[in-house]
Amino acid sequence: MATTPETAEPTADSAAARRPAAARKATRHRGEGQWGMGHFTPLNANEQFKKDDDGLNVRTRIETIYAHRGFDSIDPADLRGRMRWWGLYTQRKEGIDGGKTAILDPHELDAEYFMLRVRVDGGRLTVAQLRAIAEVSELYGRGTADLTDRQNVQYHWIRIEDVPAIWQKLEAVGLSTTEACGDTPRVILGSPVAGIAEDEIIDGTPAIEEIYRRFIGNPEFSNLPRKFKSAVSGSPLLDVAHEINDVAFVGVDHPEHGPGFDLWVGGGLSTNPKLGVRLGAWVPLDEVADVYGGVIGIFRDYGYRRLRNRARLKFLVADWGPEKFRQVLEDEYLKYRLVDGPAPEEPGGRWRDHVGVHRQKDGRYYVGFAPRVGRVNGKLLGQIADLAAEHGSDRLRTTAEQKMLVLDIAEDRVESLVAGLEALDLRVNPSPFRRGTMACTGIEYCKLAIVETKERGRTLIDELEERLPDFDEPLTININGCPNACARIQVADIGLKGQLVTDENGDQVEGYQVHLGGALGLEAGFGRKVRGLKVTKDGLPDYVERVLTRYRAGRTEGERFAQWAARADEEQLS
């Protein structure tokens, strides 16, 4: 459903004019900037630069001007705005401590280098694509590469002069950075084992491909109020964190219509977290892209644009409620009624990251492995690609837990592949600490961060493996460098939100506010915060060891950490 371009004023053919009067009644005051209510006047600087020029158009300037004239030639509205539409963020300048993050102006935090995000929709990679990613890292990114919790790959140290050559190399193998960032439809999460898992309910791959074809890079959807995150999975393990996406399609088996998807909307974390809600609708595979289009259309037309911190879809869903949201979706966008359907069943597995050796439905095997907190590098990615090819595979997958998989391995080659991965310190049978710890980018490169994360996660894993070698319970430890929750701190067993804290000497040092008992999948919910509970970076291993020791001593049979943390008293959690 097209709307008037953001550069135009309302006309007789505008979205508002096409709405029935009842639908045009504002649910919030007129200052929310909702296009569907006829309010097209930009209400903040971000909305203004998007109205001035579509973010997709900055690619031409990068290729024809900025790559030739260098960093200093970049227009500020492009540098800190539109470049995100092509996956580019300025990198944090070296040597700036976390205490200055909220004090300095943006230009004072900018290094003359970029983070570049490569979108990997559905987590699907070929050997040739992984080799291209590795080559870009080695040639242009000082060897850097991180696996993200949205199945993407991120580089650092990227120069604007090199961006066109990077695009050429990536696009030659079918990869893209289009709308990897910005107020756009971001990467579409998908089950890493779509089409191959023995227990799969339905393969969502065709839907992901159709969504990508119709919506990514489409100017009708390139000016959203904020980012738009999505997920499609037919795995019974619920492996794409569907509860915290703007829209998610979750595999279910309808008693009358068979396999399809349960529709969820309005999830998201950051500083005001909300779990997504079910609309109670069953969506067949061939209608997923249409329904996706309806949901993203609602967000574009009715989403709040006045305040950036209230511009995510979750706020509109909270104000409307699921019943009204479904009604508007059906009446104004789809023009048909959705079928009522069942909720997903609770996941049966202890983990949902697909790490380990697993049989595929065709009799071959896939092998999932765990780097440390998603931190890899170009050389290592090239070695992984070589190992996959040497063992007869041309398909790899990234996961929503900062892990990777190699698919299609013959049974007699599994042992050799596992040995090759383990030799690269890529664990196929990792400890719970290696397997369950994730971290965001942190202060090393991120301008929003207050504390370091990746190295802290790596050392924490080592410490806990040494101190608690027999700990064998599933556990998630998520480390975030700031309050924005890119590493999902609120839904981890132990979530660590980076901030400056006061140590025993009265000095301000890096540390963390602790969230305990969050979860996705089984009994999804946000972790609790114990009043005053903060730990310094140096005291972190001692704290985690202490609380896990108390958990093991006080749990009931079969009780998960999140369940224990919900009932434990504050003294046990401190």
XYZ file of C-alpha atoms in Angstrom:
574
model
C 0.000 0.000 0.000
C 1.798 3.108 -1.242
C 1.683 6.433 0.484
C 2.563 9.978 -0.473
C 6.367 10.392 -0.635
C 7.853 11.963 2.459
C 9.037 14.946 0.415
C 5.500 15.862 -0.544
C 2.757 17.660 1.308
C -0.617 15.902 1.776
C -2.779 15.780 -1.324
C -6.266 14.564 -2.107
C -4.683 11.190 -2.827
C -2.702 11.066 0.423
C -2.900 8.195 2.901
C -5.087 10.298 5.181
C -7.553 11.158 2.452
C -7.980 7.497 1.568
C -8.806 6.526 5.162
C -12.390 6.355 6.450
C -13.150 9.036 9.011
C -13.239 6.581 11.915
C -9.769 5.350 11.073
C -8.418 8.913 10.919
C -9.391 9.645 14.516
C -6.128 10.219 16.362
C -5.347 7.972 19.291
C -2.710 10.433 20.520
C -2.509 14.211 20.278
C -1.878 15.880 16.926
C 1.814 16.355 17.637
C 2.774 12.712 16.982
C 3.472 13.295 13.292
C 1.459 10.314 12.037
C 1.253 10.343 8.258
C -1.953 8.342 8.338
C -3.567 11.240 10.188
C -2.381 13.704 7.560
C 0.485 15.094 9.667
C 3.476 15.307 7.321
C 5.344 18.255 8.852
C 8.672 17.052 10.292
C 8.740 17.372 14.075
C 12.449 16.763 14.713
C 15.798 16.913 12.944
C 15.730 13.249 11.937
C 12.349 13.589 10.282
C 13.562 16.744 8.546
C 16.639 15.165 6.953
C 14.532 12.210 5.805
C 12.059 14.597 4.197
C 14.887 16.565 2.584
C 16.274 13.476 0.836
C 15.629 9.732 0.980
C 18.424 7.901 2.772
C 18.762 5.492 -0.133
C 19.970 8.356 -2.323
C 23.179 8.841 -0.353
C 24.807 5.919 -2.164
C 25.294 8.034 -5.274
C 27.070 10.734 -3.266
C 29.290 8.144 -1.589
C 30.311 6.697 -4.934
C 30.724 9.954 -6.861
C 31.840 12.466 -4.211
C 32.775 11.232 -0.747
C 34.880 8.244 -1.806
C 36.999 10.604 -3.920
C 37.168 13.657 -1.664
C 37.441 11.855 1.669
C 35.868 11.998 5.135
C 35.967 15.780 5.519
C 33.789 16.240 2.429
C 30.802 14.387 3.904
C 27.700 16.453 4.621
C 26.790 16.142 8.348
C 23.216 15.029 7.564
C 24.663 12.215 5.456
C 27.434 11.373 7.908
C 25.251 10.894 10.984
C 21.992 10.192 9.202
C 21.528 8.869 5.706
C 24.661 6.725 5.586
C 22.932 4.359 7.964
C 20.601 3.421 5.089
C 23.641 1.689 3.581
C 24.917 0.079 6.782
C 27.443 2.747 7.780
C 27.901 4.261 11.252
C 30.811 6.426 12.282
C 33.146 4.623 14.660
C 34.094 5.847 18.130
C 37.285 7.849 18.284
C 40.034 6.057 20.166
C 40.924 7.089 23.701
C 37.575 8.561 24.770
C 36.466 7.037 28.073
C 32.901 6.078 28.921
C 32.393 9.037 31.233
C 32.437 11.339 28.200
C 29.927 9.404 26.085
C 26.950 11.518 27.130
C 28.912 14.778 27.420
C 30.672 15.232 24.087
C 28.961 16.367 20.911
C 28.577 13.716 18.182
C 31.382 15.168 16.048
C 33.748 14.946 19.022
C 33.093 11.212 19.292
C 33.486 10.489 15.575
C 36.570 8.772 14.265
C 37.226 9.089 10.541
C 36.322 5.415 10.144
C 33.088 3.495 9.915
C 31.390 0.402 11.172
C 29.862 -1.366 8.173
C 27.078 -3.921 8.630
C 26.474 -6.656 6.082
C 22.928 -7.980 6.191
C 22.588 -11.762 6.111
C 18.851 -12.327 5.760
C 17.783 -15.653 7.217
C 21.414 -16.156 8.270
C 22.063 -17.825 4.899
C 25.582 -17.851 3.453
C 27.404 -19.765 0.729
C 31.100 -20.573 0.819
C 31.719 -17.905 -1.825
C 29.838 -15.320 0.234
C 31.733 -16.133 3.416
C 35.012 -15.907 1.524
C 34.024 -12.497 0.192
C 33.164 -11.347 3.727
C 36.564 -12.598 4.874
C 38.388 -10.860 2.042
C 36.696 -7.526 2.766
C 37.704 -7.844 6.399
C 41.333 -8.517 5.520
C 41.595 -5.909 2.755
C 39.593 -3.042 4.204
C 38.694 -3.675 7.875
C 42.042 -4.420 9.557
C 40.868 -8.022 9.908
C 37.835 -7.148 12.067
C 34.545 -9.021 11.940
C 31.804 -9.687 14.470
C 28.815 -12.014 14.285
C 25.798 -10.144 15.633
C 22.714 -11.367 17.469
C 20.698 -10.452 14.370
C 22.607 -12.836 12.087
C 24.608 -10.027 10.462
C 28.350 -9.460 10.111
C 29.938 -6.164 11.169
C 33.281 -4.633 10.205
C 35.215 -1.781 11.764
C 37.962 0.574 10.543
C 36.248 1.069 7.174
C 37.396 4.133 5.200
C 34.889 6.022 3.077
C 37.353 5.806 0.181
C 37.015 1.998 0.186
C 33.221 1.691 0.429
C 32.484 1.451 -3.326
C 35.049 -1.339 -3.740
C 33.565 -3.152 -0.745
C 30.075 -2.927 -2.221
C 31.365 -4.258 -5.518
C 32.970 -7.279 -3.866
C 29.975 -8.076 -1.659
C 27.335 -7.549 -4.312
C 29.229 -9.740 -6.776
C 28.320 -12.722 -4.564
C 24.782 -11.600 -3.739
C 25.392 -9.832 -0.419
C 24.222 -6.344 0.491
C 24.422 -3.570 3.070
C 21.155 -1.995 1.843
C 19.089 -0.804 4.817
C 21.266 -2.719 7.252
C 20.792 0.300 9.545
C 18.570 3.388 9.610
C 14.813 3.928 9.845
C 14.201 1.040 7.511
C 13.181 -2.624 7.318
C 16.250 -4.252 8.839
C 17.572 -7.774 8.262
C 14.920 -10.514 8.347
C 15.835 -13.116 10.954
C 15.255 -16.709 9.942
C 15.801 -20.142 11.399
C 19.369 -21.256 10.652
C 18.035 -24.774 10.036
C 15.162 -23.804 7.750
C 14.525 -26.511 5.209
C 16.821 -29.085 6.802
C 15.731 -29.722 10.410
C 14.023 -33.036 11.126
C 11.585 -31.400 13.545
C 10.732 -28.334 11.442
C 7.082 -27.259 11.363
C 7.397 -25.247 8.158
C 10.231 -23.773 6.052
C 9.964 -19.980 6.080
C 12.691 -19.411 3.457
C 10.314 -18.570 0.561
C 8.647 -15.908 2.710
C 11.984 -14.315 3.641
C 12.994 -14.217 -0.011
C 9.704 -12.618 -1.046
C 9.850 -10.025 1.761
C 13.378 -9.109 0.706
C 12.371 -8.835 -2.954
C 9.365 -6.614 -2.316
C 10.393 -4.387 0.579
C 14.173 -4.026 0.947
C 15.462 -0.976 -0.919
C 11.906 0.005 -1.822
C 11.447 3.799 -1.481
C 7.839 3.270 -0.356
C 9.220 1.834 2.899
C 12.561 3.614 3.268
C 11.252 6.344 5.573
C 9.860 4.657 8.662
C 9.516 6.309 12.086
C 12.383 4.138 13.403
C 13.977 0.769 12.687
C 11.706 -2.173 11.852
C 12.889 -5.618 12.953
C 11.371 -8.841 11.709
C 11.698 -12.606 12.055
C 10.342 -15.704 10.322
C 10.912 -19.197 11.686
C 9.222 -22.561 11.486
C 11.440 -24.177 14.102
C 9.789 -25.565 17.254
C 12.835 -24.328 19.172
C 11.657 -20.696 18.669
C 15.122 -19.787 17.458
C 14.766 -16.168 16.270
C 13.818 -14.273 19.465
C 10.371 -13.614 18.025
C 9.146 -11.951 21.222
C 11.408 -8.907 20.713
C 10.808 -8.152 17.027
C 8.457 -5.566 15.547
C 6.814 -8.336 13.543
C 7.406 -12.073 13.778
C 5.980 -15.131 12.094
C 6.269 -18.218 14.307
C 5.703 -21.707 12.963
C 2.539 -23.463 14.190
C 0.390 -26.368 13.037
C -3.234 -25.304 12.608
C -5.698 -28.118 13.459
C -7.670 -27.479 10.248
C -5.324 -25.699 7.847
C -1.994 -27.341 8.648
C 1.438 -25.707 8.976
C 1.642 -21.915 8.884
C 2.656 -19.042 11.112
C 1.378 -17.348 14.266
C 1.560 -13.549 13.931
C 3.279 -11.424 16.624
C 3.773 -7.636 16.663
C 5.217 -4.900 18.868
C 8.267 -6.441 20.514
C 11.455 -4.528 21.285
C 13.954 -3.847 24.069
C 16.165 -0.740 24.497
C 15.378 1.473 27.518
C 11.619 0.772 27.451
C 11.343 -2.963 26.763
C 8.144 -4.650 25.634
C 7.461 -8.219 24.598
C 5.579 -8.710 21.378
C 1.906 -9.686 21.464
C 0.001 -12.298 19.505
C -2.719 -11.121 17.160
C -4.278 -14.575 17.316
C -3.976 -14.961 13.560
C -2.728 -17.900 11.487
C -0.875 -16.911 8.303
C -0.195 -19.382 5.469
C 3.256 -19.336 3.883
C 2.139 -17.640 0.674
C 0.531 -14.750 2.583
C 3.442 -13.933 4.924
C 4.881 -11.233 2.659
C 1.448 -9.607 2.263
C 0.933 -9.525 6.033
C 4.471 -8.219 6.547
C 3.594 -5.448 4.078
C 0.470 -4.605 6.031
C 2.286 -4.410 9.365
C 5.145 -2.295 8.033
C 2.562 -0.108 6.265
C 0.774 0.514 9.560
C 4.077 1.437 11.148
C 4.969 3.831 8.340
C 1.536 5.481 8.303
C 0.522 5.446 11.977
C 3.844 5.188 13.801
C 4.799 8.075 16.088
C 7.396 10.410 14.575
C 7.545 13.256 17.102
C 9.888 11.747 19.703
C 12.603 9.296 18.684
C 12.352 7.435 21.990
C 8.678 6.686 21.318
C 8.877 6.009 17.600
C 9.112 2.202 17.626
C 6.085 0.098 16.684
C 5.825 -1.267 20.236
C 4.424 2.066 21.470
C 1.671 2.110 18.859
C 0.782 -1.499 19.649
C 0.674 -0.690 23.364
C -1.691 2.235 22.731
C -3.946 0.463 20.241
C -3.960 -3.025 21.696
C -3.827 -6.223 19.614
C -7.524 -6.202 18.726
C -7.469 -2.769 17.095
C -4.131 -3.466 15.441
C -5.504 -6.616 13.825
C -8.658 -4.802 12.745
C -6.714 -1.989 11.044
C -4.410 -4.547 9.425
C -7.346 -6.470 7.995
C -9.624 -3.541 7.091
C -7.182 -1.014 5.664
C -4.209 -2.988 4.411
C -5.032 -6.623 3.664
C -8.714 -6.165 2.732
C -9.484 -9.663 4.025
C -9.927 -11.455 7.334
C -7.091 -13.457 8.811
C -7.776 -16.956 10.076
C -7.722 -17.424 13.847
C -4.985 -19.784 14.918
C -3.128 -21.476 17.780
C -0.219 -20.175 19.816
C 3.224 -21.751 19.447
C 3.962 -24.686 21.714
C 6.648 -24.268 24.338
C 10.094 -25.168 22.991
C 11.274 -28.598 24.006
C 15.024 -28.063 23.759
C 17.336 -26.823 26.510
C 19.113 -24.592 24.002
C 17.886 -23.015 20.779
C 21.155 -22.003 19.136
C 21.667 -25.268 17.163
C 25.208 -25.715 18.478
C 26.476 -29.295 18.263
C 26.113 -32.106 15.723
C 22.582 -32.694 14.457
C 21.052 -34.949 11.847
C 19.260 -33.297 8.922
C 16.055 -34.659 7.451
C 17.983 -35.769 4.333
C 20.308 -37.960 6.420
C 23.283 -35.616 6.326
C 24.353 -33.505 9.324
C 24.788 -29.896 10.327
C 27.416 -28.771 12.812
C 26.931 -25.684 14.973
C 29.816 -24.024 16.764
C 30.451 -21.202 19.215
C 33.034 -18.436 18.821
C 33.598 -16.259 21.882
C 30.874 -13.573 22.151
C 30.588 -13.348 18.375
C 34.124 -12.007 17.927
C 35.761 -13.502 14.840
C 38.112 -12.063 12.192
C 38.697 -12.158 8.471
C 41.338 -14.860 8.553
C 39.170 -17.086 10.727
C 36.117 -16.644 8.496
C 38.228 -17.638 5.497
C 39.370 -20.746 7.350
C 35.760 -21.639 8.185
C 34.820 -21.281 4.521
C 37.718 -23.522 3.529
C 36.754 -26.152 6.104
C 33.176 -26.193 4.860
C 34.262 -26.598 1.249
C 36.787 -29.304 2.118
C 34.002 -31.286 3.793
C 31.595 -31.039 0.886
C 29.415 -28.149 2.053
C 28.457 -24.972 0.222
C 26.006 -23.728 2.863
C 26.661 -22.004 6.183
C 24.365 -20.178 8.569
C 24.637 -17.480 11.205
C 22.326 -17.575 14.219
C 20.532 -15.054 16.407
C 22.854 -16.063 19.262
C 26.203 -15.026 17.672
C 26.937 -18.593 16.503
C 27.513 -20.323 13.126
C 26.526 -23.585 11.443
C 27.957 -25.646 8.584
C 25.247 -27.600 6.755
C 25.097 -30.724 4.573
C 27.947 -32.782 6.025
C 28.072 -36.494 5.217
C 28.121 -38.704 8.286
C 31.632 -39.991 7.594
C 32.993 -36.392 7.423
C 31.475 -35.059 10.645
C 34.304 -36.091 12.953
C 36.900 -34.489 10.702
C 34.962 -31.220 10.480
C 34.487 -31.073 14.249
C 38.215 -31.589 14.755
C 39.005 -28.822 12.273
C 36.659 -26.374 13.993
C 37.945 -27.222 17.470
C 41.502 -26.625 16.240
C 40.415 -23.078 15.435
C 38.975 -22.649 18.974
C 35.433 -22.878 17.581
C 33.709 -25.106 20.098
C 31.156 -27.659 18.909
C 30.627 -28.891 22.481
C 31.196 -25.679 24.428
C 30.776 -25.038 28.113
C 27.520 -23.330 29.109
C 29.545 -20.166 29.626
C 31.050 -20.157 26.116
C 27.704 -21.144 24.643
C 25.486 -18.750 26.580
C 27.517 -15.524 26.783
C 26.965 -12.776 24.229
C 28.176 -9.186 24.080
C 27.506 -6.074 22.044
C 30.247 -4.023 20.361
C 31.025 -1.944 23.453
C 33.273 1.051 23.949
C 35.982 -0.264 21.647
C 34.051 1.012 18.614
C 30.542 2.177 19.623
C 29.863 5.875 20.256
C 26.969 5.097 22.612
C 28.909 2.744 24.869
C 30.065 3.480 28.395
C 32.069 0.300 29.110
C 34.036 -2.422 27.342
C 32.162 -5.647 26.507
C 33.816 -8.079 24.097
C 37.050 -8.581 26.028
C 35.102 -8.582 29.296
C 32.951 -11.394 27.956
C 35.954 -13.380 26.784
C 37.739 -13.174 30.121
C 34.528 -13.900 32.042
C 34.076 -17.127 30.074
C 37.627 -18.195 30.888
C 37.225 -17.376 34.582
C 33.918 -19.233 34.947
C 35.162 -22.302 33.066
C 38.058 -22.489 35.501
C 36.043 -21.769 38.653
C 32.919 -23.824 37.841
C 34.151 -26.619 35.551
C 31.227 -28.937 36.357
C 28.453 -26.373 35.789
C 26.237 -27.908 33.092
C 22.957 -25.964 33.173
C 21.763 -23.818 30.260
C 22.572 -20.202 31.133
C 22.643 -16.906 29.268
C 24.939 -14.046 30.259
C 24.397 -10.953 28.113
C 26.793 -8.010 28.335
C 25.813 -4.569 27.068
C 27.980 -1.461 26.930
C 25.117 1.009 27.474
C 21.370 1.022 28.321
C 20.225 0.365 24.732
C 20.115 -3.433 25.109
C 21.608 -4.472 21.764
C 22.756 -7.604 23.590
C 19.282 -8.230 25.105
C 20.186 -7.731 28.762
C 16.566 -7.751 29.984
C 15.866 -11.263 28.663
C 19.044 -12.997 29.854
C 19.481 -15.169 32.906
C 22.176 -12.683 33.914
C 21.960 -9.382 32.067
C 24.716 -6.828 32.556
C 24.022 -3.195 31.624
C 27.204 -1.187 31.331
C 27.578 1.948 33.420
C 30.072 3.739 35.628
C 29.939 2.578 39.234
C 31.742 3.502 42.442
C 34.328 1.017 43.691
C 35.406 0.345 47.282
C 37.858 3.271 47.080
C 35.182 5.723 46.004
C 36.473 5.926 42.421
C 34.310 5.856 39.310
C 35.107 2.706 37.317
C 33.528 0.588 34.625
C 30.822 -1.700 35.927
C 27.349 -3.114 35.394
C 23.824 -2.937 36.674
C 22.598 -6.521 37.062
C 19.330 -7.956 35.681
C 18.466 -11.494 36.808
C 16.041 -14.109 35.549
C 15.016 -12.826 32.136
C 14.057 -15.301 29.419
C 12.787 -15.852 25.906
C 10.957 -18.962 24.773
C 10.129 -20.742 28.008
C 8.194 -18.330 30.251
C 9.413 -15.249 28.385
C 9.833 -12.206 30.596
C 12.186 -9.495 31.787
C 14.755 -9.994 34.496
C 14.425 -8.412 37.914
C 16.713 -5.734 39.268
C 17.851 -5.907 42.870
C 17.948 -2.498 44.494
C 21.472 -1.134 44.473
C 22.967 -4.234 42.861
C 25.881 -3.113 40.712
C 29.235 -4.777 40.174
C 32.569 -3.409 39.020
C 34.269 -4.936 36.009
C 36.936 -6.476 38.263
C 34.330 -7.863 40.650
C 32.219 -9.436 37.918
C 33.679 -12.982 37.940
C 33.372 -13.164 41.731
C 29.754 -12.026 41.592
C 28.676 -14.457 38.876
C 30.435 -17.350 40.599
C 28.736 -16.436 43.877
C 25.206 -16.213 42.487
C 25.567 -19.423 40.451
C 26.873 -21.278 43.493
C 23.843 -20.123 45.470
C 21.563 -21.172 42.633
C 22.955 -24.684 42.597
C 22.667 -24.939 46.352
C 19.119 -23.622 46.540
C 17.354 -24.813 43.392
C 14.687 -27.467 43.334
C 14.918 -30.434 40.980
C 14.738 -29.286 37.361
C 14.496 -25.609 38.320
C 16.027 -23.268 35.769
C 18.097 -20.264 36.833
C 15.388 -17.813 35.766
C 12.809 -19.606 37.906
C 15.110 -19.639 40.910
C 16.033 -15.955 40.454
C 12.353 -14.992 40.393
C 11.731 -16.472 43.851
C 15.120 -15.944 45.529
C 15.416 -13.181 48.117
C 17.607 -10.169 47.469
C 20.324 -11.365 49.824
C 20.772 -14.529 47.743
C 21.046 -12.468 44.583
C 23.494 -9.878 45.906
